[in-house]
Each structure stands twice: as C-alpha cells, then as structure tokens.
Amino acid sequence: MRATEEIMSISIGPSSSQAKALQHLLLGAHSEGTREQRAALRRWLMSQPLIKSNSDTAINAANSAVNLDLDPWPEGLTKSLITKGEALTGTLFLQGITWITCIDADYPNRLFLLPDYPLALFVEGDRALLKGLKVSVVGTRQPSYDGEAMCRMLGAYLRGCNVTAVSGLAFGIDAAIHKGMLRYGGSTIAVLPSGLRAITPTSHLKLAGEILASGGLLLSERMPEDFPLKNHYLERNRIIAALSEKVVIVESGVKGGSLNTAMHALQLGCEVYAMPGAIRNPVAVGTNRLIRDGALPLLEPEDLGYIKHSNGGARQVIDAVGSLEGVKAMALPEGIRGRLLAVLGEGGVWQPDFLAERLDKPVFELLPELMALVLDGRAEQMGDGYRLC
Amino acid sequence: MLQSVFTSARIDFKGRLVKVEVNIANGFPTFTLVGLPDMVVKESKERIRTALLNSALGFPDRRVTVNLHPTSLKKAGAHMDLAVALGILMAVNGPRATDIGVLGELSLSGEVVAVEGIIPHLSAMKRHGIRRAIIPKDNLTEAMALKDFMVYPVSDVRQAYEVFRQRDKPQGLLCSGQLGSYRGPGQVDSMGPAMDLDVEALIRLEDIQGQGEAKRLAELAVAGGHHLLMMGAPGCGKTMLARAMAALAPPMSYEELMATAEIHGRGLVARRPFRAPHYNVTRTALCGGGGLVKPGEVTLAHLGILYLDEFLEFSREVLEALRYPMEQGEIQISRVNGQLCLPARFTLVASLNPCPCGYHGDAERHCTCQPYQIKRYREKLSGPIIDRFDLQVILKRVAFRELIPGAQEQVSTIEDNGHSSPASETAAAAARIAQARALQRSRFGETGVLNGYMTPPQLKLHCQLDRRTSESLEQAADALGLTARGIHKVLKVSRTIADLSGSEAIQRQHVLEALHYRRIEGEVIQR
C-alpha cells in the first residue's frame, strides 16, 4: 500500500484526530524513523501547502496528496510510526516534557531554513518564547573577564529590549549569558546537545533549574534520556544559529564550537556579530578573524540595534552599562589612590606588578591602597589582579 | 678492677650521655660487651683488641666485661671504640680523669678515625656537666663551633691515652663558637659539605626579572617564616623564587646551628636547610619513621625551607600529613616502640600549576584543559591545606622583553647611570630581613620561633590593632569570607610586614597588604 493511501485510510473520524495522527506520525518518525524516512517525510511536507496542525490544512494536505511518492517507505510503516509516536506522547506526558512538531503553530519558522530541520522538538518551560525576538549568544568555554563582563552587559541590554537570549548551557560564555539574563530578569532559551532528562554538563543542572524557574525554556531535539554524542554538539549548534536572526560570538579561540555556530549562521543568512579583543588574547583570535572575514564588530550591546523599552528594564540597562562612565565622571582623589583609580579606569584586570610599573612605585606600597579600594567597594580582586567594580 | 668512661650515643636524634663501665676480673680470657649494642658496636670488640695490640698498649688476658649504660636503649655507631679502649687501659693501669668525655672510632692500626657529626655528642656531654672531651683530630673544625667547651684533638689511641692519664697536663683547645669561614648567605663554607643545597644553584633576587610582587612575598616568607603557596604557569619563575629565598635566608644563630647539627647528625649544617623532595616522596620519608626512626624531610627542613614543587602531584596522604607540622612546628611519630616528637619548624614553600596543562588564565597560551579536569586537579588542594598557607600568590609569566639581556641593559644604562648597583636588591632585602628577625628574637627569644609560628596567646599579645584597623579587618573578613584561622594568618603576616618596616605597632596599611596575599583561596574555592 502506498504511504499516502495509508494516511488517507486513517482519515476516518473527526478532523482533529486526523491532525493528531499526523503529529504522532512526525513524532514517531523523529524518534524511531531512519534518516531516509525523515528526509522523505520532509520532501512530502514541502510539496504541500503550508500545513498547520490547528487548521484544516492538515486534512487538506493529506487528502490532496494522492500522487505523492514516498520512496523508502515500507508497507505498514506509517501505522507503526503513528503507534510509536502515540506511545511516546504518553511517556513524555509522564516525564512532564512537552513536544512540538514541525506542523505546530509554536514551531519556530526559521528552523525550516535548515535542510534537515527536526520534525519534532522537546521543550520544557515557556514555549511562547519561541515566537518572540531572539538573539543567539555563544562563545568559548574559557572566557576572559572581558567576555564575562560583555555577557552581563548583554543581559542587561537584552532584558531592556525584551529580547530572549539563546545559548547552549555549556561552560564559559554560554553559562555567562544565561546567568546574565537571569541576573537582570530577562528570559533565556537553552538548546541542549543532550535530552532534557540528561542535562549536560551535569554541573549546570542547577542553572537549568534557574532558567526554568525564571520563565525560560529548555529545548532539545534529542530523546529525553539521551546522553550527547560528539556530533550532537555540532548538530545542536545549527539549531542555535537557526533560532535567531542575529548571532553573537562573544569570545572564541582559533578553533571551537562557537565558530561552527557562526558558520551555520552565515549559511542561514543571519547577522553575525563578534566581540573584538586584543590580538594576542588567545580567546579573541577566533572572533577577531570573524570580524576580518566580515562579521559585524560588537563593541557594546547597543550595536545589536534593538529598541529599548521604556519600562523598568531599560533603567537597569543604564545602571549596568553606565557604571564605568559613572566612575570616570567621579572626581579622582589625590595621591596614589587617585592615580590607581585612573589606571584601573582604563579597564581590564591589572596585576599589581603592572600597576607598579605604570605608577613607578614599589609594589608593596600599592597593595594596601588596592585592598582599601576593594574594601570600599570601588575595585574587586580577580585572583591574578584587580579591576574596577 | 672496675672503671668507667663517659661517651655519648645518638638515640632518637638526641645525643645521650653513655657511661662505659669496664670490669676486669680473673678467669679465662673473654671480652663481653653488654647494654644493647647494635652490630657495629659488637664488632668494635675486634677493632679495639687489634688496635690496642698494634699500638703496643697490650690487651689484658683476663675476663673483660664492658657495660654501656643506660642499658635499656639501643646504641649504634662505632664512635664508642675509643671510650671502651681507654676504659680497658684504665682498668688495667689505674689512674684516670673522670670528667673527660671520649669520642672516636678506632682503626686496626690504632688510629683514631673521625666521627660523623660530633656536635650532638658534645652537646649531650655539655648538658650533663662534662666540659671537656677527647675527640678525633679530623672533627676539630666542627667541634670549634661549640661554645664553652674544651677539646683534646688526638690522632691515635696512644695519644688519647696520654691525654687521659693527665700526666703532662695536656693543653686542650677552648671552643668558643668559631665558625671558620662560615659567614652566611652566598658564602661557600669550608667547614664541611654545604648539606642539601648546591651553592652554585643559589639564585639572587636580581637574577629574577620583573615579578616585584613575588619578590616581596619571598622577602616576607623568609622574614617571618610564613608558608607560601605559589600558583603559576610553567616557566613563570616559581622554582627560581624558591631558590632565591634560600639565598635570602639569614645565617643561623648559635642555638639554631646546634639544633640543626643535632637533627642532621652529619656535621655542621653550613646554611639554613633547603629541602626539596621530589613528589614521589612517601609519607614516611616526609614525616619520619621506620624501624629505627629516621627524621623525615619536615624535620630535616627544621629552621629552613621545605620546597614542594608541583605540590598537587604529591599524594593526597602526604599533603594531608603536612597539616599538623605546618601549624605546630613539630611532628609526632608514633611507633610500636613508643612516641617520638621531632621538631619541624620549617617554612613551607609550595608551587603548583593552575591546571594540568599549566596555562589556565595565561595571557598568551591557550589552556587545553576541560573544566572538569581543572576541577579534579584542584580538588586535591583541600580547604584545610590552603587555609594553612599565610601567603598565597598567583604568578604571571614575565614579558619576553624583560628576559632578553640586551634589551635589559639598554634600559638600565639609560635610566640608572650606574648609581644603583644590581647587587643592592638582595642586600637591601637581606638587611630588612635581618631587622625583622632581630625584632622577632627580642619578642620570642633565641629559639628561632618566627611570626609564622605564633600561638594564639602570643598573637593576642603581639598583634594589637587600633580601632580603625580592626574595623577594616572585620569588614574585610566579612567581604572576603575569611575563616578564623585566615584572620590569624592575616595578623601574623601583618606583624611581619610591620617588622620589615621597623614599626612596633601594626598599622592599617600593613593589614591591608596582608589581606592582599590570601588570593588562591578565593580563586580555587569559588570554582
């Protein structure tokens, strides 16, 4: 029996249940089907008028698809996939995970840009975020202080503009941007390389919980219990790139997953932003090269060009971003303290030895002053140096 | 006829007075040695008999019984040969001097051979009121370091016998703490091997480019005996700094010289100990122990520096064993045969890499470690251990420009005009250290206790803060999350900073600088 006839043969009963059967078919194919079978389904869907599960188009599509040729489609497969998909919905319901198929209204349209877009997604949290403005922010797992600071500033800015930040819950920049959004009460989406019940890295379980608690969203195309394989990280990157119109690489070395995300973003026609850094900074090499190759430089969050909303969030932005100017505007006190503040005000983390060289003072004369600045809340100690708060 | 002679034996690293009792009675010729001698001492019977016969002094053909008192302690070493021999001669021939100690090993020809480490034996005699001793000639330079002691250097058993008989009122030499050519840091000594440390390997402060902060730490650690923890990428100068500290260490006082000579037992220790065991060291080798207890590295480093390079490569067991001596300045060794408490007042200098590949946080090289690797690597550095380091520093690699000799010279010719000679840096630091040590001596006495080993009551007494300073400290303790021990450490370091600047009171800036040096704790525990 031809597949379409099989689909036709199910169309007994009310239209909504037939649409449900289509959803179950997609879910079943996503979880149990082979790569070829999924490709065949995608081809079939492409040949249809825009199918949405909540309208009659689903039934119309099925009805009008008499001549469809689904190539690797053994007999009885449709039925078995629908059964499997249906069984899966029960399991997912018990696990508290919701799912979205590509014919659902919540499915992000931009994912259709991917030749191998997922037929179904597993999500946990507020799925309305998928329809809002999004920007993807990724970067190295070993960020410098500047990278982390940029993530905080981005958090404040994006919150002010009601834009959702999408990232991958990895170490480093990923975690920093999630935290940055949480810090200012913004919403954030984490796209996982693993299943939703096998969160990786495990040390970010708490962060994932915080994202959910703050009204964010966890998203994955993997089965909930799946641990990530090596290629899953790279495949996850294509979703991060496809979800947003703009992709920001905060810091990246010569190699790294974030450059892979940038490549996907370029293929999908996203605007790619990269934060420039010192030429010898190992985690700025990748981003600097991106800029040379045509990426847009991100010097401050405002470069993203979103419009600030005039609610409370915007004021927080000014507070966070304006702190440096605030310090600079303050009259500098006399003596070593003033000179120290002036040098620290140039930005970055200063090791005591470099400060000593700049101010031409023995290092032990500066240390008490630096510590006094820390106690006064003007500077903070960063392990290997000091910087302004 | 019964006679007795005093000599000494090293038991549990202390010299102990030993009374050699010799009895000669009629009967079949025998030679019996009792009083827990070990194999070497038992063999001395043959040496003594042969030496006496070869020196034409004769050996009695009667029942010779020798007892070594105290009889219950095991005695080792051949240095009691001469005492037994003289005891036998006296028992045969009569007249004697009772207040002379005797030390020396005999060769078969009757020559008196040098003893390894004579100071512990002479000190033991001194403690028991014996003020003069016959010693091998080759031990003279070592013995001269002692104070208030008369020695009679001899080269063979006949000469020793002459001295012992006191027939011609022999002239002794009065020891009065002469140290020969031993003068202190940077000096090659002629008094015996410079133990444990190759003098060639010493590095002066001016040999280290840049690293002003690290040099300050070296100075502080040496001045106050503070434990120092250095974290930094490979090649940032951790080992150089440790070696420079060895060079900065001030010469030992008389009491300290005696204490180290006693522990090492191999002659005079020419400069402050600098021990750098490799990380394959076992716990026993570090703490001391074994069937016949031997001192471990912590004890050998007493009054000096114990340098543990690649700190995290040491086994966890070894690291945790350091906790007690780091705090108390002594180590207890419990064995079946009993408990032994050995001094271990060392300054621990430890260095480690920030991560397995070594480049985490480096400005120029990328770290290739996974976050979990770094976490696992640093987990070995337990809280209690970090907490015990008074000084903690993260070192950075120096810019290449400062390392290239040519570039350096250009700068110095333009700026210096030759008026500040490079040698002044070590000299100035050494002078400040000497001043700080003098202040500490006036505080704690001559025993060599330093600020780093202050007890809480001493801390209360010597680290008074004014109101404003203590408020700052309270605030900082809150902000930086210091433990009670952490606060004590800050106070101790502040005391040393004040001592280095010659200040009697601890001022606010001293405390603030001390606070700066507790950094790795925050860095590691945060992660």
Tab-separated table of C-alpha atoms in Angstrom, chain B residues 82 103-105 111-115 118 134-144 151-156 159 173:
chain	number	residue	atom	x	y	z
B	82	LEU	CA	87.974	4.813	71.818
B	103	LEU	CA	84.684	10.019	71.294
B	104	GLY	CA	86.318	8.327	68.346
B	105	GLU	CA	86.370	5.304	66.155
B	111	GLU	CA	94.497	5.464	64.571
B	112	VAL	CA	91.520	7.490	65.749
B	113	VAL	CA	89.085	7.994	62.914
B	114	ALA	CA	86.650	10.916	62.632
B	115	VAL	CA	83.090	10.619	63.900
B	118	ILE	CA	80.278	15.202	66.643
B	134	ILE	CA	88.909	13.802	73.649
B	135	ILE	CA	87.917	13.927	70.016
B	136	PRO	CA	89.365	12.766	66.703
B	137	LYS	CA	91.612	15.387	65.125
B	138	ASP	CA	89.546	15.473	61.967
B	139	ASN	CA	86.498	16.612	63.922
B	140	LEU	CA	88.229	19.688	65.310
B	141	THR	CA	86.793	22.331	62.960
B	142	GLU	CA	83.301	21.086	63.609
B	143	ALA	CA	83.741	20.990	67.348
B	144	MET	CA	85.087	24.549	67.410
B	151	VAL	CA	88.588	19.613	73.347
B	152	TYR	CA	91.706	17.484	73.012
B	153	PRO	CA	92.137	16.505	69.397
B	154	VAL	CA	94.017	13.206	69.040
B	155	SER	CA	95.188	11.173	66.081
B	156	ASP	CA	95.834	7.758	67.637
B	159	GLN	CA	97.971	9.976	72.217
B	173	LEU	CA	91.670	23.833	72.847
